[in-house]
Amino acid sequence: MLEWVPMSKLRLGVIFGSRSVEHEVSIITGCQLVKNADREKYEIIPLYVDKTGKWWTKNSLQLSDFSHQNFEDPKGFERFEFSVQPGKNDIDLAIICCHGTLGEDGTVQGLLELANIPYQGPGVVGSAVGMDKIITKKVLEASDIPVVNFQWFTKGIWEKYGEKAVISELLDPKQTGHKLLKFPLFVKPANLGSSVGISKAKNEKELVEAIKVALSFDSRVLVEQGVERMKEINVSVLGYEDYEASVPEEPLSSGEILSYADKYERGGSKKSSGMASLSRRIPAPIPQSFAKKLQDAAINAAVMCDISGVIRVDFITKPETGEFWINELNTIPGSMSFYLWEASGVPYPQLIDRLVEIALKRQADKKGRISSIQTSIIK
């Protein structure tokens, strides 16, 4: 870990919101980070992106600022005109607290790359890979990291061949060589998080309805094999080049799927909000040897998918048999997974310091690379 050398205060832009179905969750994550950042080290500049894509800023930010107002015209905020021109944004470094599309998927990362502003998480490629569930599974599968059997298809295929033909191919893949799927199945949009648009199907009728729900959110659909009597375990990973893993947690659901309501509305802690309020067991009640296997796999997944910063890796597990499968990678996890790092001996203010160090290290590495060459091609 880099040693912190205080000089002048860093102008730390905290970006949150954006045009995503996880907009409100992102507001919570952003406000939590602003609250916990060390004001002796940082000048905090909140950068709120509303649901239309407009940028706003505010000197002093609290979660209550968003409780009773129009998100598209927030009172007490001033417009912030973000520029891709380097040096024009009055921030030294950004921490991205956006979840989902247009924030976690490489789009904001690309904007910051153009503006030459260092930021804490994975770059454009790692962000895009981690956000797209289909690509994530393809990369993990190619890296010999366990994932459940899955298939995928597009809205165009669904509309061209019809539901009967697509369902038939999903359940009887002999002609195509795809892996066999059998009920129960989980159906997901390729590019969403927070359990939005995810359904469990126990028969063909439910499968058709689940696909229609997923297609209302995305043009690509993932269909995964369900694992009976499984236990969900999550592990956070922190770092850049050198990684460490947090203690595992077992999130507790109220039904067969860990839903949006479980994560953000039925919280087990009155003192927290967002993902931090989810009912959970920390550390997860699993053997230490099995926990170490999950931690190693989580770090391996981060390396293979070119992901840095702080992430959360969600596993489907069977501790009694030692089996596990990676379910999803969250490159900007809800509440920045600070509750997992607090349980691992890293208080939230120190976690923010680590994220700043990662951003600065990534930026320093980029400066050392050759980015242009002398050529006579124009002549």
PDB file of C-alpha atoms in Angstrom, residues 370-375:
ATOM      1  CA  ILE A 370       4.168   5.509 -24.655  1.00  0.00           C
ATOM      2  CA  SER A 371       0.991   7.143 -25.967  1.00  0.00           C
ATOM      3  CA  SER A 372       2.229   8.570 -29.269  1.00  0.00           C
ATOM      4  CA  ILE A 373       4.953   7.913 -31.848  1.00  0.00           C
ATOM      5  CA  GLN A 374       6.779   9.940 -34.456  1.00  0.00           C
ATOM      6  CA  THR A 375       5.544   9.123 -37.951  1.00  0.00           C
TER       7      THR A 375
END
